[in-house]
CSV table of C-alpha atoms and ligand atoms in Angstrom, one decimal:
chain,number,residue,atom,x,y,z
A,1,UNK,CA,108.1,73.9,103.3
A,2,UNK,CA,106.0,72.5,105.8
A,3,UNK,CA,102.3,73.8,104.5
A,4,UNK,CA,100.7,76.2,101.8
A,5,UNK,CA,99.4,78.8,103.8
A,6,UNK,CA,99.7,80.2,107.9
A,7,UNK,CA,98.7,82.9,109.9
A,8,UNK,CA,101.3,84.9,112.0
A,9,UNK,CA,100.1,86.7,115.4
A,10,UNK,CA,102.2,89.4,114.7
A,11,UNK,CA,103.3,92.2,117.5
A,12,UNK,CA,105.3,94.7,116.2
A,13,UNK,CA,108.2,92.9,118.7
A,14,UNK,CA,111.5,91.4,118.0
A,15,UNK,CA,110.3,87.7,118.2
A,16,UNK,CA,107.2,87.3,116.3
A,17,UNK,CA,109.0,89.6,113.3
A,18,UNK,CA,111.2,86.8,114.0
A,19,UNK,CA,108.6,84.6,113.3
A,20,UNK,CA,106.7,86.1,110.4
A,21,UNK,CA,110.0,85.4,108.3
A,22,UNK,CA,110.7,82.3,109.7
A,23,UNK,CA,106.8,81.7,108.3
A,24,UNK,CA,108.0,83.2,105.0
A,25,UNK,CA,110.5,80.4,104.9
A,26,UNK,CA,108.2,77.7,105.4
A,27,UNK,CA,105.0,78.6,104.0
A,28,UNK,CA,104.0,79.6,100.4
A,29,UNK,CA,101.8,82.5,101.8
A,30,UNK,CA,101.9,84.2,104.8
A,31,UNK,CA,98.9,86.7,106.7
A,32,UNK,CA,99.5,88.4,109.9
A,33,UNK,CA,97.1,89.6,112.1
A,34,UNK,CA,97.8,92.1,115.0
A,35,UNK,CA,95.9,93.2,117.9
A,36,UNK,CA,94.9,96.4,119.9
A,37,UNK,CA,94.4,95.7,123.1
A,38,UNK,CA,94.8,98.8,125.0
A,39,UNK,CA,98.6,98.2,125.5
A,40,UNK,CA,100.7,101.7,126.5
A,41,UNK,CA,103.1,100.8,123.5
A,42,UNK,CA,100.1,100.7,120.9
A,43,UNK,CA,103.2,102.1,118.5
A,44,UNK,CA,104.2,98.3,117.8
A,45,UNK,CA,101.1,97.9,115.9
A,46,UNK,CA,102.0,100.8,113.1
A,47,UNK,CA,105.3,99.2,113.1
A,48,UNK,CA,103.9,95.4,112.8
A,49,UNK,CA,101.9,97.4,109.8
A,50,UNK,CA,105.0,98.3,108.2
A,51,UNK,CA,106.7,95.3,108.9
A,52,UNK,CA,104.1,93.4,107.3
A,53,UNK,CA,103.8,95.3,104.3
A,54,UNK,CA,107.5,95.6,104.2
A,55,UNK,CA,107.8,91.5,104.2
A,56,UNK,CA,104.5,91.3,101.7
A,57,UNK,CA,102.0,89.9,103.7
A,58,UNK,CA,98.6,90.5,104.0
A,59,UNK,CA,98.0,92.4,107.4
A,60,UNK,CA,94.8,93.0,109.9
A,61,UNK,CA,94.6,94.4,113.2
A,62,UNK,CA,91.3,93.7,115.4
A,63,UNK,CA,90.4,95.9,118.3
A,64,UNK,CA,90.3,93.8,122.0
A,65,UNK,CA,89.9,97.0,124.3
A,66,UNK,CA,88.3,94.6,126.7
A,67,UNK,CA,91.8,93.0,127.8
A,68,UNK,CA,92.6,95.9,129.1
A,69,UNK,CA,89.3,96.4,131.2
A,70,UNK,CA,90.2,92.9,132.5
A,71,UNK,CA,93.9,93.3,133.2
A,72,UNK,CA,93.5,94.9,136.7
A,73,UNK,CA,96.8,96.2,138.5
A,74,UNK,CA,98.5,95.7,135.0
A,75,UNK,CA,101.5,97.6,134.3
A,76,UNK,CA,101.6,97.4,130.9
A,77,UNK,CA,97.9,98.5,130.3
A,78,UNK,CA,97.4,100.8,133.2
A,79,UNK,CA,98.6,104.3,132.3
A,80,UNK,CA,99.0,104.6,136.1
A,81,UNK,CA,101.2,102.3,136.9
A,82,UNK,CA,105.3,102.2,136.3
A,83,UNK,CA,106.9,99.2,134.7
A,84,UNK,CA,109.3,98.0,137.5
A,85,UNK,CA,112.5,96.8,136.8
A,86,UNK,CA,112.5,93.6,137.8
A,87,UNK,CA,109.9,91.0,138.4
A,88,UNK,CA,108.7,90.8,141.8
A,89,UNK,CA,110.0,86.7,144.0
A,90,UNK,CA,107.1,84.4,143.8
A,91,UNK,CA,104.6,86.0,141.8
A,92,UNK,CA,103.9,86.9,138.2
A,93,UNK,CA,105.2,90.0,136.8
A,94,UNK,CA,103.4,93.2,136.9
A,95,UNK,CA,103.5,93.2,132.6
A,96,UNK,CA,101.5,89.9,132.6
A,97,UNK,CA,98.1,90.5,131.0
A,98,UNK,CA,95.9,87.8,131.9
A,99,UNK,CA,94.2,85.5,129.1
A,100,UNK,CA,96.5,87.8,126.4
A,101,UNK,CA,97.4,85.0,124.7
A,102,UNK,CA,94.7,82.6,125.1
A,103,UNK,CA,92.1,85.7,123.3
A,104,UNK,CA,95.0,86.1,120.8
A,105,UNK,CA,94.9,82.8,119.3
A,106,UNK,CA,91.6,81.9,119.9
A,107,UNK,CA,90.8,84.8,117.8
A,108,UNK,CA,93.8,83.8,115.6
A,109,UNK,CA,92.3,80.9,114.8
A,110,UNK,CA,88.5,81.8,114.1
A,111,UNK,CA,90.2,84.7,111.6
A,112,UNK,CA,92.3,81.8,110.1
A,113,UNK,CA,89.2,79.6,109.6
A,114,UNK,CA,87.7,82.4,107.6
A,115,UNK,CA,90.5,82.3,105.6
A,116,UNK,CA,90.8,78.8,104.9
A,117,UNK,CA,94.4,78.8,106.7
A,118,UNK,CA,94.9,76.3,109.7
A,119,UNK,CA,98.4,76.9,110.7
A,120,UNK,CA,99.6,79.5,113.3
A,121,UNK,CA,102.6,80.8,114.2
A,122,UNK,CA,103.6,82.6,117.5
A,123,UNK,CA,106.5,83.7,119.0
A,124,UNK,CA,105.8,82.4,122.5
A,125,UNK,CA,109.2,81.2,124.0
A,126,UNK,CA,108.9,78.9,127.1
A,127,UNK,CA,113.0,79.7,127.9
A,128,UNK,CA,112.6,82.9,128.1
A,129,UNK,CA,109.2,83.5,129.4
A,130,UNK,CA,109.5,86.1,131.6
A,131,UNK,CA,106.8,84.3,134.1
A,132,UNK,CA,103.8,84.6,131.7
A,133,UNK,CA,102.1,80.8,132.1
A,134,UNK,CA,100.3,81.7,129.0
A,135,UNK,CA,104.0,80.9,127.0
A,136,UNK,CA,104.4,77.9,128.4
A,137,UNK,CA,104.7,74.6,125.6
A,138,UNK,CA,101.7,72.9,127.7
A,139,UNK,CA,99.5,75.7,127.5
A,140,UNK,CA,100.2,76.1,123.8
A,141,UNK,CA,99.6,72.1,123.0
A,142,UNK,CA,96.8,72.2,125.5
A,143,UNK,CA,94.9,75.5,123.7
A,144,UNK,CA,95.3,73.9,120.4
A,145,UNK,CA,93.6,70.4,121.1
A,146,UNK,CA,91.2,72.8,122.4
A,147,UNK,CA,90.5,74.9,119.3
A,148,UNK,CA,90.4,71.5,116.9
A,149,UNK,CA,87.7,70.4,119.4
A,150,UNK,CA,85.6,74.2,119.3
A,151,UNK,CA,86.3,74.3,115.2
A,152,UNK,CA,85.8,70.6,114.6
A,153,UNK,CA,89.3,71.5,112.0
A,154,UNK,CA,92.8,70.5,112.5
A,155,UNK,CA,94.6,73.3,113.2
A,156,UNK,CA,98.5,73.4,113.9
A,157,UNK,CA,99.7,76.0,116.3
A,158,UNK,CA,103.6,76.4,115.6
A,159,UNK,CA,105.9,77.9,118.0
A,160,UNK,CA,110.2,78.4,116.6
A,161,UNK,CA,110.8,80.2,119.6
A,162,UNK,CA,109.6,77.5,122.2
A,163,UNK,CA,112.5,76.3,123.1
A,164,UNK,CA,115.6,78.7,122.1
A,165,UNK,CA,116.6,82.0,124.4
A,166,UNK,CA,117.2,84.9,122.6
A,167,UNK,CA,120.7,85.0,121.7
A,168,UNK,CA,119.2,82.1,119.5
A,169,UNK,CA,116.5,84.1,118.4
A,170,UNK,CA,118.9,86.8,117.3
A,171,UNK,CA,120.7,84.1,115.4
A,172,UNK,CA,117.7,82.6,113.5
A,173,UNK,CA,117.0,86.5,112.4
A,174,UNK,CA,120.3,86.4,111.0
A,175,UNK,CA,120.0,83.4,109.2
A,176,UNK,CA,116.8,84.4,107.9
A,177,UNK,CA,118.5,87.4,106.0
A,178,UNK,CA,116.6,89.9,108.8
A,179,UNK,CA,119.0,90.8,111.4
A,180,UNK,CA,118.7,94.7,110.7
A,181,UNK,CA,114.9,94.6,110.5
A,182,UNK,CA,114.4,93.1,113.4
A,183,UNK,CA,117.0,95.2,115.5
A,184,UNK,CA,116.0,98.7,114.3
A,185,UNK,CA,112.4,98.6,113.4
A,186,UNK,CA,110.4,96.4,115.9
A,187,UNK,CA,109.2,97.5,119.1
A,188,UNK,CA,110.2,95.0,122.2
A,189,UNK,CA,110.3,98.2,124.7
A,190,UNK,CA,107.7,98.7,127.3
A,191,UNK,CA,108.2,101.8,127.2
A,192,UNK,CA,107.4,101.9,123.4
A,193,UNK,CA,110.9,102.5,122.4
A,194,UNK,CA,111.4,101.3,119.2
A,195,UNK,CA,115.0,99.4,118.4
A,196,UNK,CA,117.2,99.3,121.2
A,197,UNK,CA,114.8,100.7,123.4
A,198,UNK,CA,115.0,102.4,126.6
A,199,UNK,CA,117.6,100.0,127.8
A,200,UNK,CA,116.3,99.3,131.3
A,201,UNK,CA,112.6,98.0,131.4
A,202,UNK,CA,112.6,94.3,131.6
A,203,UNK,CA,112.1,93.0,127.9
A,204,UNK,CA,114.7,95.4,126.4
A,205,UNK,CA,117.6,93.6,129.3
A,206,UNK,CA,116.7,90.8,127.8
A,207,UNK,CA,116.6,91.7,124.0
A,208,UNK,CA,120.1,93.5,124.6
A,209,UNK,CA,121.6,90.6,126.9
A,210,UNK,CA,120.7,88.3,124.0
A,211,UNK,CA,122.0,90.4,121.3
A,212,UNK,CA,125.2,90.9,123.3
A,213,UNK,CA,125.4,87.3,123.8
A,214,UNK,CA,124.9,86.6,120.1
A,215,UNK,CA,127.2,88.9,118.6
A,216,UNK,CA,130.2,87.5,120.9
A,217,UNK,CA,129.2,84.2,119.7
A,218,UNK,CA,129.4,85.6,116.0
A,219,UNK,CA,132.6,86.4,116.8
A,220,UNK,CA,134.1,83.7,118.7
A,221,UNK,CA,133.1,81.8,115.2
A,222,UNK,CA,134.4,84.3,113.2
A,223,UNK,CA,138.2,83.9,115.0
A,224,UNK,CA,137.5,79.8,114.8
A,225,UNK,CA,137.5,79.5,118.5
A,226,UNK,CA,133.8,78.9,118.9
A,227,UNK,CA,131.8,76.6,118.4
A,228,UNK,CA,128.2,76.4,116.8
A,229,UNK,CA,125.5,75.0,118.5
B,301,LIG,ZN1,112.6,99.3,127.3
């Protein structure tokens, strides 16, 4: 156990599911709080709903329709504009919504307050960060000093996934017991697939590269020729 009580920014997606267990492990009691934020795959938050009350947590979701007024020439909150395949040389990705995560756990962290909870847990993973700066380990430490000094409180932002791709990611799932809830009812797909997804937008190559490299793993133990990291 590392504290009595933390607050999960919870997607809908495969890692901060991930997550929310992983917080179940850890913490005698668990909220989770989801955001609307004028994303086209708005189906993850029902299904971060059902997660939630699936896995017994208390569950919110706030309305921030203002990211998306912000988010200009972004392809994951303009109806307009296709997802491409593959992210662009030398510049961010068209799915990067600026300040998404810096509004998410500010906001996080003010709800927390309310709630006498001063840990957070998000699934940000600087390995495999597709490009977003706002999932990097520096901007996470550097946002949390930052909150302590705006809310005079010690808060602790935790982040499992920081430093593990997803193949690990798939792994801790299946350690956690959760393997089959994560795979068939979160929502990782752009294109608001839910489970395996479309199979070609960026995040569900890289959910489905990790699973496959997982699952060869699992099975390179399973004939005693692999080793365990
Ligand atoms: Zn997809």
């Amino acid at each position: 156990m590392i504290g009595k009580s933390a607050l999960v920014v919870l997607s809908g997606g495969q890692d901060s599911t991930t997550c929310l267990y992983w917080a179940k492990r850890n913490f005698e009691r668990v909220a989770a709080l989801s955001f609307r934020y004028g994303q086209k795959h708005v189906a993850e938050v029902d299904l971060a709903h059902d997660i939630a009350r699936e896995a017994n947590v208390e569950w919110e979701c706030m309305d921030l329709p203002f990211i998306a007024d912000l988010a200009k020439d972004c392809s994951l909150t303009d109806t307009s504009l296709e997802i491409e395949e593959e992210k662009p040389a030398d510049s961010l990705p068209s799915t990067f919504v600026p300040g998404r995560n810096l509004f998410f756990l500010s906001i996080a962290a003010i709800y927390a307050c309310q709630k006498g909870i001063f840990d957070l847990v998000t699934g940000v993973s600087q390995t495999d960060f597709s490009g977003y700066p706002d999932c990097r380990d520096s901007f996470i430490k550097s946002l949390n000093v930052t909150i302590n000094l705006a809310t005079d409180r010690q808060f602790r932002i935790h982040t499992p996934l920081m430093w593990i791709d997803k193949a690990q990611t798939w792994k801790m799932a299946d350690e956690l017991g959760v393997m089959d809830i994560v795979r068939y009812r979160t929502l990782t797909c752009y294109n608001g697939i839910t489970g395996d997804g479309c199979g070609h937008c960026p995040s569900c190559k890289l959910r489905q590269k990790g699973l496959e490299q997982y699952e060869q793993q699992r099975k390179r133990i399973a004939q005693g020729t692999g080793q365990e990291d």
